[in-house]
PDB file of C-alpha atoms in Angstrom:
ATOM      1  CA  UNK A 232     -20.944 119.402  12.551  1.00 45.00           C
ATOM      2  CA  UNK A 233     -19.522 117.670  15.435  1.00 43.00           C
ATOM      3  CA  UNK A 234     -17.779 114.424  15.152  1.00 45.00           C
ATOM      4  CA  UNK A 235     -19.584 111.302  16.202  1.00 47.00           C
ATOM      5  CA  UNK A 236     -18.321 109.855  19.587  1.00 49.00           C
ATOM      6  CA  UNK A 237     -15.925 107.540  19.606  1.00 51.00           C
ATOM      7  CA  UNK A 238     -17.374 104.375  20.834  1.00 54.00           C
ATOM      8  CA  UNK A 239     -15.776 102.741  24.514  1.00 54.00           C
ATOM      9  CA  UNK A 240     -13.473  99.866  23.903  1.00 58.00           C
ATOM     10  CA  UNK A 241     -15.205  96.651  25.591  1.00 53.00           C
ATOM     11  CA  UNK A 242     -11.778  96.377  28.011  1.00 59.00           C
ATOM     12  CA  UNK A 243     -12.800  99.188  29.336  1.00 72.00           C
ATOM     13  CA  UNK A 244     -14.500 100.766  32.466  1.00 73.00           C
ATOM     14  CA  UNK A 245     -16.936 102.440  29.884  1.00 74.00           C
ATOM     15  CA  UNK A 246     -17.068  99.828  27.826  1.00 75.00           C
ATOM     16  CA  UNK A 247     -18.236  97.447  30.334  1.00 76.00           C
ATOM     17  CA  UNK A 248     -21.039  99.750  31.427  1.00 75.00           C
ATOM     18  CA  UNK A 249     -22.469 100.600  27.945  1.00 75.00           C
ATOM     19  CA  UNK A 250     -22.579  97.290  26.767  1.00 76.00           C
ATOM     20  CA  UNK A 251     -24.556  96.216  30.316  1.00 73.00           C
ATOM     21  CA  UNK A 252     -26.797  99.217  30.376  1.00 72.00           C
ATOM     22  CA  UNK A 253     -27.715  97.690  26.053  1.00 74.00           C
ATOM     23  CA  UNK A 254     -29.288  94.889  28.084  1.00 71.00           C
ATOM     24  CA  UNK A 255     -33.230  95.226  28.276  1.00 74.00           C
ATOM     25  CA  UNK A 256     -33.881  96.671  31.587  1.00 70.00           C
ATOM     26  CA  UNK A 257     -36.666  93.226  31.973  1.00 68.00           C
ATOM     27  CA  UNK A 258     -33.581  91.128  31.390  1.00 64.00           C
ATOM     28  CA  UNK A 259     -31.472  92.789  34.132  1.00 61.00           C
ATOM     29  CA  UNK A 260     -33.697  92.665  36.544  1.00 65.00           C
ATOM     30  CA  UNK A 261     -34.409  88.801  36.144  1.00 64.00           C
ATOM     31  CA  UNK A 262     -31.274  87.585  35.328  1.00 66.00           C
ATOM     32  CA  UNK A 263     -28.714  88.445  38.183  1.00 68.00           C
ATOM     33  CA  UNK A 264     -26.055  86.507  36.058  1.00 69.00           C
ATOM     34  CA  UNK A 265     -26.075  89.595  33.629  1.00 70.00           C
ATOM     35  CA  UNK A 266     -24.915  91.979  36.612  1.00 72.00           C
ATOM     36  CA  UNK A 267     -22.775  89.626  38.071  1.00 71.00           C
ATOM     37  CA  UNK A 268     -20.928  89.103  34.871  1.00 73.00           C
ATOM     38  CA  UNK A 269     -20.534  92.478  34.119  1.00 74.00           C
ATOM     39  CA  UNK A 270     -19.007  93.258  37.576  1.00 76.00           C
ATOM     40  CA  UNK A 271     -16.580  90.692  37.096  1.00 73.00           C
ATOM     41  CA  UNK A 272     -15.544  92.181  33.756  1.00 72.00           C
ATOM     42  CA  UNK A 273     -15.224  95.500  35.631  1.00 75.00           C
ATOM     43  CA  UNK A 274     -13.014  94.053  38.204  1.00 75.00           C
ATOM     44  CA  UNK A 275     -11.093  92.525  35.901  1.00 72.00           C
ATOM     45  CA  UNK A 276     -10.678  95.742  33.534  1.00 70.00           C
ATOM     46  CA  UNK A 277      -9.456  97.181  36.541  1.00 69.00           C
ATOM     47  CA  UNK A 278      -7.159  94.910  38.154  1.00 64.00           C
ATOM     48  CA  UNK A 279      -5.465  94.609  34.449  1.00 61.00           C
ATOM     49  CA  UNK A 280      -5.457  98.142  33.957  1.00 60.00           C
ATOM     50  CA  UNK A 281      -4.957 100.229  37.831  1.00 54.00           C
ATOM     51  CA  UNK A 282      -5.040 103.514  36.859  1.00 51.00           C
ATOM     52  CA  UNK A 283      -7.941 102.757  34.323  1.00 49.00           C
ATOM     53  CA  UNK A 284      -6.635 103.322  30.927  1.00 46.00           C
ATOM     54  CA  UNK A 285      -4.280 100.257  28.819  1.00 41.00           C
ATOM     55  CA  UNK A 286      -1.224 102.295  29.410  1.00 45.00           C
ATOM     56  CA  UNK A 287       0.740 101.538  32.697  1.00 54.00           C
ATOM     57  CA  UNK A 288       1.140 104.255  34.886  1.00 73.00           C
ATOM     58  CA  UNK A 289       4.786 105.776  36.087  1.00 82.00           C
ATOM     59  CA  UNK A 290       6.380 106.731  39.116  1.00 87.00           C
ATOM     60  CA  UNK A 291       9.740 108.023  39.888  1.00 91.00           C
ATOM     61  CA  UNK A 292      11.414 106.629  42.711  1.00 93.00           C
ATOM     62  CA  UNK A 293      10.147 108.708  45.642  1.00 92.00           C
ATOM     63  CA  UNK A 294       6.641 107.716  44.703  1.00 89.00           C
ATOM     64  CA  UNK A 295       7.491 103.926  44.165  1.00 90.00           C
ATOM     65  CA  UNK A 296       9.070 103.609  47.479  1.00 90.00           C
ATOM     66  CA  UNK A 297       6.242 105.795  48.799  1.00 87.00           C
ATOM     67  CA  UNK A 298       3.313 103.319  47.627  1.00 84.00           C
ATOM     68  CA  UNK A 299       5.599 100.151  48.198  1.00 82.00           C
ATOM     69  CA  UNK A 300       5.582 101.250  51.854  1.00 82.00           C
ATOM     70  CA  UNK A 301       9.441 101.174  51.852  1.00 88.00           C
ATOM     71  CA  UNK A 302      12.189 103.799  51.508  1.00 91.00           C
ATOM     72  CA  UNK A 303      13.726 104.689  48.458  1.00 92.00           C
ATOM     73  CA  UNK A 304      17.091 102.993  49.514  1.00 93.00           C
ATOM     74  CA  UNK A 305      15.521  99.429  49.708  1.00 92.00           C
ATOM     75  CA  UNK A 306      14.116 100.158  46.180  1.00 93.00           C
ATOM     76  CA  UNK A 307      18.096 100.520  44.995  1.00 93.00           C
ATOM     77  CA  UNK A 308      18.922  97.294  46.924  1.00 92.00           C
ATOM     78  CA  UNK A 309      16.047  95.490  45.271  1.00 92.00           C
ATOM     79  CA  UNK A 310      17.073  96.831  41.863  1.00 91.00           C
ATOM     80  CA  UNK A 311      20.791  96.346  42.515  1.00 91.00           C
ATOM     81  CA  UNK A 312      19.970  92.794  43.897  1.00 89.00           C
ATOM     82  CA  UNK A 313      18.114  91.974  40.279  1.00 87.00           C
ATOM     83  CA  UNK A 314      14.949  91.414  42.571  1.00 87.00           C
ATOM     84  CA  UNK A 315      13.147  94.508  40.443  1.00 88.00           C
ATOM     85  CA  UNK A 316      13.850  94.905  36.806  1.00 85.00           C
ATOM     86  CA  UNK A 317      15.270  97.991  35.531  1.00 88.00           C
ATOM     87  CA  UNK A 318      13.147 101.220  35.449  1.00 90.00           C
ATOM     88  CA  UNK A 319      12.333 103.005  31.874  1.00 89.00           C
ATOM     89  CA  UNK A 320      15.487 106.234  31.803  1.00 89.00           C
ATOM     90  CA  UNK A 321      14.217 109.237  29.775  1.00 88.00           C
ATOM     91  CA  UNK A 322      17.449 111.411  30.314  1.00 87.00           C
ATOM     92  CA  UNK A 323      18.791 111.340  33.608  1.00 87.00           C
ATOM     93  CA  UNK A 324      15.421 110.440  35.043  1.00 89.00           C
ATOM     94  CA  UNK A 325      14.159 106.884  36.466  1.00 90.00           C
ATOM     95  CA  UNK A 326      10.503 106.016  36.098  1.00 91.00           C
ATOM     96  CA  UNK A 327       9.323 102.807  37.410  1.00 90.00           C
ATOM     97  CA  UNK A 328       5.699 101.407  36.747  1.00 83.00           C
ATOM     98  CA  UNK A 329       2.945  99.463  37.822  1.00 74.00           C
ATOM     99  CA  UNK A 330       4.851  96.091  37.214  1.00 74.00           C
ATOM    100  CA  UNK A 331       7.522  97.772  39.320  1.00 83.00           C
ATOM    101  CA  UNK A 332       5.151  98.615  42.065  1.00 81.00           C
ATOM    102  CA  UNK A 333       3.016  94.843  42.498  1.00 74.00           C
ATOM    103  CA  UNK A 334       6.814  93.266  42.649  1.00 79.00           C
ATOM    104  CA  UNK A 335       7.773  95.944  45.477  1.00 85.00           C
ATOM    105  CA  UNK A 336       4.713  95.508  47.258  1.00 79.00           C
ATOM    106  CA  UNK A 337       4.821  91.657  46.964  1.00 77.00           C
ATOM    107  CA  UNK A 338       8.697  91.889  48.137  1.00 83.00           C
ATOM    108  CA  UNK A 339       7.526  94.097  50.715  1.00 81.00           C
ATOM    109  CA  UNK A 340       5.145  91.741  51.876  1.00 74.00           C
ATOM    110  CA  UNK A 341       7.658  88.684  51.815  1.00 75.00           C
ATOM    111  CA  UNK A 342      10.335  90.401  54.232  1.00 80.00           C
ATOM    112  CA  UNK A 343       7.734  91.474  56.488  1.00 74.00           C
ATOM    113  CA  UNK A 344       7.142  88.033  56.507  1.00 70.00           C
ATOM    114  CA  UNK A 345      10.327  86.434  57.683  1.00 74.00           C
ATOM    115  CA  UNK A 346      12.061  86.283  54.340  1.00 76.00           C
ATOM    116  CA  UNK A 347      15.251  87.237  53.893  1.00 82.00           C
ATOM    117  CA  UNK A 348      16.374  88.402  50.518  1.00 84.00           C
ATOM    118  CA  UNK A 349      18.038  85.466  49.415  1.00 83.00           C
ATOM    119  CA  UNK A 350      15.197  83.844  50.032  1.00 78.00           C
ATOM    120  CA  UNK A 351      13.081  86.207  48.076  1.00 79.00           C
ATOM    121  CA  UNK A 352      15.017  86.342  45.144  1.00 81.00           C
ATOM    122  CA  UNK A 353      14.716  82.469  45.000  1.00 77.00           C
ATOM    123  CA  UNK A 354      10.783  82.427  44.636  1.00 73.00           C
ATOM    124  CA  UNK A 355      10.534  85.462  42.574  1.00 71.00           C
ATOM    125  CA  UNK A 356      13.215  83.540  40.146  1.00 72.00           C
ATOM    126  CA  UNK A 357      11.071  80.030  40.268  1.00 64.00           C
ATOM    127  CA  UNK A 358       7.596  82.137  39.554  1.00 60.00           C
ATOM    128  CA  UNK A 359       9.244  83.818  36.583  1.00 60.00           C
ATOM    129  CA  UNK A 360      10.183  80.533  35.426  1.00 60.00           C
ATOM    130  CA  UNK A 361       6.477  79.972  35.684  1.00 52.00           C
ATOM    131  CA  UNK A 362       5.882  78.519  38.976  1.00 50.00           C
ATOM    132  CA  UNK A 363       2.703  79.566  40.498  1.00 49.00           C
ATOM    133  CA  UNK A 364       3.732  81.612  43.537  1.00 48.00           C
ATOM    134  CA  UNK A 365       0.530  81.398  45.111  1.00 49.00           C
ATOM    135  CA  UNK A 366       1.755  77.582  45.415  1.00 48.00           C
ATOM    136  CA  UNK A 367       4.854  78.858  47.077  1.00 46.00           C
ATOM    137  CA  UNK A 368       4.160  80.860  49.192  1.00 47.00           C
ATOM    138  CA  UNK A 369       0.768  79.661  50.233  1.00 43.00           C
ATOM    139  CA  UNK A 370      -0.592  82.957  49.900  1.00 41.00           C
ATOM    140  CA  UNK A 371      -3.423  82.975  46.897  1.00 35.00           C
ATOM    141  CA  UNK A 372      -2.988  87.026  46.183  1.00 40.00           C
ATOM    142  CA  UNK A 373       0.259  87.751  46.833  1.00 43.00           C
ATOM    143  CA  UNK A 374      -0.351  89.689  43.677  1.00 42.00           C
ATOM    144  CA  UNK A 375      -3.441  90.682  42.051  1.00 42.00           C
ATOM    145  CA  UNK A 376      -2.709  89.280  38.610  1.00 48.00           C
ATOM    146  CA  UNK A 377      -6.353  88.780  38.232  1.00 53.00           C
ATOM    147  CA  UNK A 378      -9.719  89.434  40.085  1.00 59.00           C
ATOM    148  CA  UNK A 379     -11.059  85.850  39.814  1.00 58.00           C
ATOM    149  CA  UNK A 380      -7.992  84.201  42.204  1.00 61.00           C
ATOM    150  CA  UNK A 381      -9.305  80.737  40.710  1.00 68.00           C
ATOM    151  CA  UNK A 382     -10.975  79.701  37.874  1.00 76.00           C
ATOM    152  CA  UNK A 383     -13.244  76.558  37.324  1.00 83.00           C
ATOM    153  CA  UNK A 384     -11.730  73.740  35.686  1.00 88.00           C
ATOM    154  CA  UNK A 385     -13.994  71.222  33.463  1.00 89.00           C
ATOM    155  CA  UNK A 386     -13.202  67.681  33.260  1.00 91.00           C
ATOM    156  CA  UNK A 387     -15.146  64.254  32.247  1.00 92.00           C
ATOM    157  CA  UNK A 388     -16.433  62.951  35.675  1.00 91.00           C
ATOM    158  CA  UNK A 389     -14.532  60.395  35.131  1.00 92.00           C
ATOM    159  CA  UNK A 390     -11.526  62.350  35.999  1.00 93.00           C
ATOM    160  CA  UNK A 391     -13.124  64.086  38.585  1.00 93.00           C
ATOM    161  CA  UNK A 392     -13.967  60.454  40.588  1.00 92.00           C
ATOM    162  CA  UNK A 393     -10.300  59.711  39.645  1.00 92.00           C
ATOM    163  CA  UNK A 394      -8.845  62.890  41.540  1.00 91.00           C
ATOM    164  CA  UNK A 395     -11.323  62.398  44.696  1.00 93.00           C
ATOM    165  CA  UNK A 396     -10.101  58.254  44.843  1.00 89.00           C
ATOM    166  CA  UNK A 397     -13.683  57.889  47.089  1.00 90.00           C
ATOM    167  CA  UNK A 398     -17.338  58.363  45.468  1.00 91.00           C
ATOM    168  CA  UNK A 399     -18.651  59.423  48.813  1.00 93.00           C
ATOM    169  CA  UNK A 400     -16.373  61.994  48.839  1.00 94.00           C
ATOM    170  CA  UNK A 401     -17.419  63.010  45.697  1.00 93.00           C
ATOM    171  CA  UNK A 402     -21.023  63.176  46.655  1.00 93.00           C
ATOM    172  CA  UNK A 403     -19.940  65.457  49.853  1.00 95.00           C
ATOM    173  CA  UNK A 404     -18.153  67.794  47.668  1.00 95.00           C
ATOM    174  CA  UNK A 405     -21.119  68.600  45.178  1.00 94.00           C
ATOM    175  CA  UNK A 406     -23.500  69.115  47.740  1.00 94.00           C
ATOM    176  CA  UNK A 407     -21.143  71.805  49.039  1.00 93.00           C
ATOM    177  CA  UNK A 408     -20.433  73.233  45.491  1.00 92.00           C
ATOM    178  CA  UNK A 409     -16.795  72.312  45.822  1.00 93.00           C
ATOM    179  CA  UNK A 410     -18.185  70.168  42.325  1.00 94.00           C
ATOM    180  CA  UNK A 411     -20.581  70.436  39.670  1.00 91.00           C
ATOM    181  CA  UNK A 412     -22.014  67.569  37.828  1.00 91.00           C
ATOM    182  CA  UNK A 413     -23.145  68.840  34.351  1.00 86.00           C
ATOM    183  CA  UNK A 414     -24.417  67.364  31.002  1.00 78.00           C
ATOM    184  CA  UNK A 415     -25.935  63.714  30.196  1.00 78.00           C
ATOM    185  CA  UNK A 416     -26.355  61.979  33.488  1.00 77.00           C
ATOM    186  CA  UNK A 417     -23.676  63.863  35.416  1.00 80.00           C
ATOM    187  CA  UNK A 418     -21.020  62.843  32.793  1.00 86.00           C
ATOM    188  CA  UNK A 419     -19.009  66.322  33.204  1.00 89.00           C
ATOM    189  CA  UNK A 420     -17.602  67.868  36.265  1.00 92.00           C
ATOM    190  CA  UNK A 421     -16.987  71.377  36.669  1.00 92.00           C
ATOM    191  CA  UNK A 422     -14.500  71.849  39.772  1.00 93.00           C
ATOM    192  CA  UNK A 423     -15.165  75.078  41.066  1.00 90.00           C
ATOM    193  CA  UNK A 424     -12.079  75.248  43.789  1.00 89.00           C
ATOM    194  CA  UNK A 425      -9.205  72.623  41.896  1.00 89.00           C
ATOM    195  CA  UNK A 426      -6.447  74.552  44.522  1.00 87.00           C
ATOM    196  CA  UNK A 427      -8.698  73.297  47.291  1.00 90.00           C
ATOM    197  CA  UNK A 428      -8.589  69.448  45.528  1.00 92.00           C
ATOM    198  CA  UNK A 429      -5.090  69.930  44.340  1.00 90.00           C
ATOM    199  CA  UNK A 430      -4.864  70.647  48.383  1.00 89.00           C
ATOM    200  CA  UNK A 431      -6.856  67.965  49.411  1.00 91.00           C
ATOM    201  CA  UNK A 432      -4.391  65.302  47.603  1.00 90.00           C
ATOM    202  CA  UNK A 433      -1.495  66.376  48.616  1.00 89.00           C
ATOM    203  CA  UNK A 434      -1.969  66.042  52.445  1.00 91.00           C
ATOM    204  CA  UNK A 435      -3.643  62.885  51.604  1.00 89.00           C
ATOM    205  CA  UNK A 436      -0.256  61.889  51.154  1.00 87.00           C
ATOM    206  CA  UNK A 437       0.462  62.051  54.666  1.00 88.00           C
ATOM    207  CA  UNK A 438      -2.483  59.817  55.197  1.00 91.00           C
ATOM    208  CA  UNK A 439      -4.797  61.963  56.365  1.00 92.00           C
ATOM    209  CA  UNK A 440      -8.436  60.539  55.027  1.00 92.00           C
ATOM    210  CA  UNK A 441     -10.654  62.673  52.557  1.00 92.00           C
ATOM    211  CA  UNK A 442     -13.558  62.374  54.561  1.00 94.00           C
ATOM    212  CA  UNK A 443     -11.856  64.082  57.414  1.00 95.00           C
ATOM    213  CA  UNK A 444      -9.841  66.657  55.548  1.00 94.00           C
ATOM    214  CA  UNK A 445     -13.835  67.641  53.978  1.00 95.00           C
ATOM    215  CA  UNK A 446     -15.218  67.691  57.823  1.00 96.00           C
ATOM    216  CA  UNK A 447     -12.273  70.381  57.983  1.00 94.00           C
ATOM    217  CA  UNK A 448     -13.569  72.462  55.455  1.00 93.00           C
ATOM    218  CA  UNK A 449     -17.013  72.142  56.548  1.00 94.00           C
ATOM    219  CA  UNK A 450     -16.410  73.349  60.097  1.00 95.00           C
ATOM    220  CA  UNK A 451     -14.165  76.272  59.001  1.00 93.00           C
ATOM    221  CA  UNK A 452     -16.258  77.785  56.004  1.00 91.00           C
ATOM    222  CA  UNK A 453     -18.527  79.197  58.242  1.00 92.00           C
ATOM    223  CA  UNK A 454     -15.603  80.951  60.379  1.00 92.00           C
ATOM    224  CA  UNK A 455     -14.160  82.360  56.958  1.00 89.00           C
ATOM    225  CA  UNK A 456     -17.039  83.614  55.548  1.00 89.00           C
ATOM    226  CA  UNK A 457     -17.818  85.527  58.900  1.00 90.00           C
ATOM    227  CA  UNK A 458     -14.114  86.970  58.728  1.00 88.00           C
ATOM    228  CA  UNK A 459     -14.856  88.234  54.973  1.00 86.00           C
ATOM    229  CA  UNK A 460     -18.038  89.665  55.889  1.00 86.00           C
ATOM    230  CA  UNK A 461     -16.481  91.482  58.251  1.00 85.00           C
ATOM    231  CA  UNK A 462     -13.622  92.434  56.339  1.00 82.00           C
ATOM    232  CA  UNK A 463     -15.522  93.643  53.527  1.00 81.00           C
ATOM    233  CA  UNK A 464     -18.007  95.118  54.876  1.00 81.00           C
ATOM    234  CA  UNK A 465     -15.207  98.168  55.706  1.00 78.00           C
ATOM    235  CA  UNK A 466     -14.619  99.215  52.093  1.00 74.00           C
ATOM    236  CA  UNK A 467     -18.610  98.424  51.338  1.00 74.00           C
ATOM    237  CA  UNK A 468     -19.268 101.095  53.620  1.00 76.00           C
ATOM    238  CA  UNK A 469     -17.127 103.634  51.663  1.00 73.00           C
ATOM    239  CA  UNK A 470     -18.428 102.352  48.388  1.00 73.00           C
ATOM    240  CA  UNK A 471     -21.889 102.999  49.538  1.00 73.00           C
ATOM    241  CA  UNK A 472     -21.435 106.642  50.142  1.00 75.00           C
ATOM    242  CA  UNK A 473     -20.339 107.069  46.556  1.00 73.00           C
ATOM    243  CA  UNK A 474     -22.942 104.822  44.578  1.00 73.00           C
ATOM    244  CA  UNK A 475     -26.342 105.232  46.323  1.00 70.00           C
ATOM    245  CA  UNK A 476     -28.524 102.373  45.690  1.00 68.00           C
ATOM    246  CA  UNK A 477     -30.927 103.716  43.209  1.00 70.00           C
ATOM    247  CA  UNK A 478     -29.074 106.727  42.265  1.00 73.00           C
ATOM    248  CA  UNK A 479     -27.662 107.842  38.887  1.00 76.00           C
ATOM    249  CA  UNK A 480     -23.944 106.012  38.811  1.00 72.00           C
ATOM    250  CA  UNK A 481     -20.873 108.674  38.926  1.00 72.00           C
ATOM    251  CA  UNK A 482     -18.239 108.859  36.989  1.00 74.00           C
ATOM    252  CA  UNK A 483     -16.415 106.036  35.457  1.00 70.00           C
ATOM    253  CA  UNK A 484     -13.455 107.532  36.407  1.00 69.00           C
ATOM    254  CA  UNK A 485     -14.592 107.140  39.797  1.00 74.00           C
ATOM    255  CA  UNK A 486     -16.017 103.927  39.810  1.00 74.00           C
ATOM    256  CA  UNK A 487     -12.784 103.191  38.677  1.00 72.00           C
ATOM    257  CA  UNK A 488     -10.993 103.963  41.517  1.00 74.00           C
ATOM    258  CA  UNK A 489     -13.841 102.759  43.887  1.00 76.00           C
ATOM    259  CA  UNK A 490     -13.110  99.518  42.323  1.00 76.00           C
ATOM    260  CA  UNK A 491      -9.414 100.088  42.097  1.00 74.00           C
ATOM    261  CA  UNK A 492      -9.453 100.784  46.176  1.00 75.00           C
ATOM    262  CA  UNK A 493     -11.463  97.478  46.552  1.00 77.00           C
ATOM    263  CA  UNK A 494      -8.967  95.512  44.408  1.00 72.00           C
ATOM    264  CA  UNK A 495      -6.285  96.586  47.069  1.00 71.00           C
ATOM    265  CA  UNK A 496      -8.396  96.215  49.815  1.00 76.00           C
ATOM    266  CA  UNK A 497      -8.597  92.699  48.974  1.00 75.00           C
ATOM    267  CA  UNK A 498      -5.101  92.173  48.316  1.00 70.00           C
ATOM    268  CA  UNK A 499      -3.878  93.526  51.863  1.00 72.00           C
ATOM    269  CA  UNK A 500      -6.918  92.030  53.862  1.00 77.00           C
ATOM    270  CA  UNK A 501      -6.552  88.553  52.468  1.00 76.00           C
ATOM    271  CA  UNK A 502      -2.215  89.098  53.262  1.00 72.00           C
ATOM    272  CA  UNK A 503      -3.103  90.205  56.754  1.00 75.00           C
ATOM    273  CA  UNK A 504      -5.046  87.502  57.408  1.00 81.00           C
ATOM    274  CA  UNK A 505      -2.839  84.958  56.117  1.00 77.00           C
ATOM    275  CA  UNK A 506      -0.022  86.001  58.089  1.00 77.00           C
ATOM    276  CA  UNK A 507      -2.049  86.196  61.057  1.00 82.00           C
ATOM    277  CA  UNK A 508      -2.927  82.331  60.951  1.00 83.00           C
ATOM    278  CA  UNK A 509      -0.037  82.050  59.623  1.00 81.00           C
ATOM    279  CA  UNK A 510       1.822  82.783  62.749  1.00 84.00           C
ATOM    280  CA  UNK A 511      -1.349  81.071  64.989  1.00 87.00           C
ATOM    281  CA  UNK A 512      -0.796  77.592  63.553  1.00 86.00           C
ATOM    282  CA  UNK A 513       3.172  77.980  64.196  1.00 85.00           C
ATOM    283  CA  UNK A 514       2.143  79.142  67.254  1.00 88.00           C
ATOM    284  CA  UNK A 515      -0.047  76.093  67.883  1.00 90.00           C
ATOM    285  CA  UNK A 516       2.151  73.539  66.223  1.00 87.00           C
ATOM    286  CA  UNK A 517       5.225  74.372  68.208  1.00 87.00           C
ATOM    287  CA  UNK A 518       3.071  73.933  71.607  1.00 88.00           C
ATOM    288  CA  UNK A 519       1.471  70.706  70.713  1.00 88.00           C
ATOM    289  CA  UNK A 520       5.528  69.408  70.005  1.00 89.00           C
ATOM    290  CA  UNK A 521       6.385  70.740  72.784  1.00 88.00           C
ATOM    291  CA  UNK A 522       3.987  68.795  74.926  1.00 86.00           C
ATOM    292  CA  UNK A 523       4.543  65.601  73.433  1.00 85.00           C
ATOM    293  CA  UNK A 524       7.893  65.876  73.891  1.00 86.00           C
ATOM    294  CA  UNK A 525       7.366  66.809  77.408  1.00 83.00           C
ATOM    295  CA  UNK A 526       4.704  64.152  77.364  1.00 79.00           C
ATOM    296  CA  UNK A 527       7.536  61.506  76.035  1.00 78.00           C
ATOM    297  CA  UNK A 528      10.556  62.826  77.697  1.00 77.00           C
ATOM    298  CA  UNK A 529       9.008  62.884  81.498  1.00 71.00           C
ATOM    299  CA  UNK A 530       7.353  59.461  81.374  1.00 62.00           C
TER     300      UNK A 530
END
């Protein structure tokens, strides 16, 4: 008699997939927010667990340095420096793992920013005394610590009018989702983007009016979401010749790594683009100083 088989944990690629394909075929077809949930559980299994099992995988130094896009020299500086913890020795033998290889990629990504170590080891120190680094270094997925890069925050309205300071402004940013007036006459708020608010206020402190910082982000959504469509539509065009829209799904295994590749994917495409605009706005700034300088100095 063979044994029974072992049922999928629910934190797992397998797991996530039985338990959606339990729901009544009727109720997955009219309620998208069945699908949608589940894909955000599998993004999430995945981005917690890369190489799709709980246990972390390891690499010896050669492969580190390899998939941290650096040589195996800078890894020994980094580790030497105290800017990568110390590897796991089984005899003679280093292994380093996937904690090892998100903090070389995201020092990677630092110096190839204009960082210099010093400067490096400074942030990585403050975010490890629980700092958010996305807040320092202005760059949301520096590391992909989860899929969902922010999540809603609830408060009474209330609170919500008392963060805007303007109920106009308010109004503006429900209609465009940035807020979400829920229960008995509007009473709580659900704010869907609190980085962009938390944003908002603090270059309000340079004076800069709500209303025009919201005419901002009206004019450039548009532009952004064209960029990620673009961006996206890259890896959706590998995806798409693995999973065929009505076909039998393959592997979790391989929809593992499908989503695994689009978990990097998004990681790189959304540091590319940063430093791009990153280096446009300098680029911008420092010629709009110049000429009013010029403008002051010659007149």
């Amino acid at each position: 008699m063979t044994a029974p088989d072992r049922p999928a944990r629910p934190d797992s690629i397998a797991g996530v997939l039985a338990n959606l394909r339990r729901v009544p075929r009727r109720v997955r077809r009219e309620s998208r927010e069945v699908i949608e949930a589940a894909v955000t559980q599998l993004f999430e299994v995945v981005v917690r667990h890369p190489g799709g099992n709980t246990a972390s995988r390891e690499y010896r130094i050669d492969d580190l340095a390899r998939l941290g896009g650096t040589t195996t020299r800078n890894v020994r500086v980094y580790r030497d420096r105290d800017l990568l913890p110390p590897p796991r020795r089984v005899g003679r033998i280093a292994l380093y793992n996937d904690t090892h290889l998100t903090r070389l990629r995201l020092i990677t990504s630092m110096l190839d920013r204009g960082y210099t170590i010093a400067h490096v080891k400074e942030m990585i120190g403050a975010w490890e005394q629980g700092k958010d680094l996305g807040d320092i270094l202005g760059l949301e997925s520096a590391i992909a610590g989860s899929w969902t890069t922010e999540r809603p925050e609830t408060v009474s309205r209330v609170e919500a009018e008392r963060r805007i300071g303007d109920p106009q402004a308010l109004r503006r940013l429900v209609a465009l989702g940035v807020i979400r007036l829920d229960g008995a006459e509007g009473s709580r708020a659900t704010i869907t983007r609190p980085k962009l608010i938390e944003a908002f206020n603090e270059i309000r402190g340079y004076g800069i009016a709500v209303d025009k910082l919201i005419d901002l982000y009206e004019q450039t959504l548009p532009h952004i979401d064209a960029i990620s469509q673009m961006l996206v539509r890259a890896g959706a065009e590998h995806v798409l010749t693995k999973i065929q829209p009505g076909a039998p799904l393959p592997a979790d295994t391989e929809i593992a790594e499908l989503i695994g590749m689009l978990v990097r994917f998004r990681t790189q495409a959304v540091a590319s683009v940063t430093a791009t605009l990153a280096s446009s706005i300098e680029s911008t700034i420092e010629s709009m100083v110049t000429g009013l300088l010029a403008e002051s100095l010659l007149h």
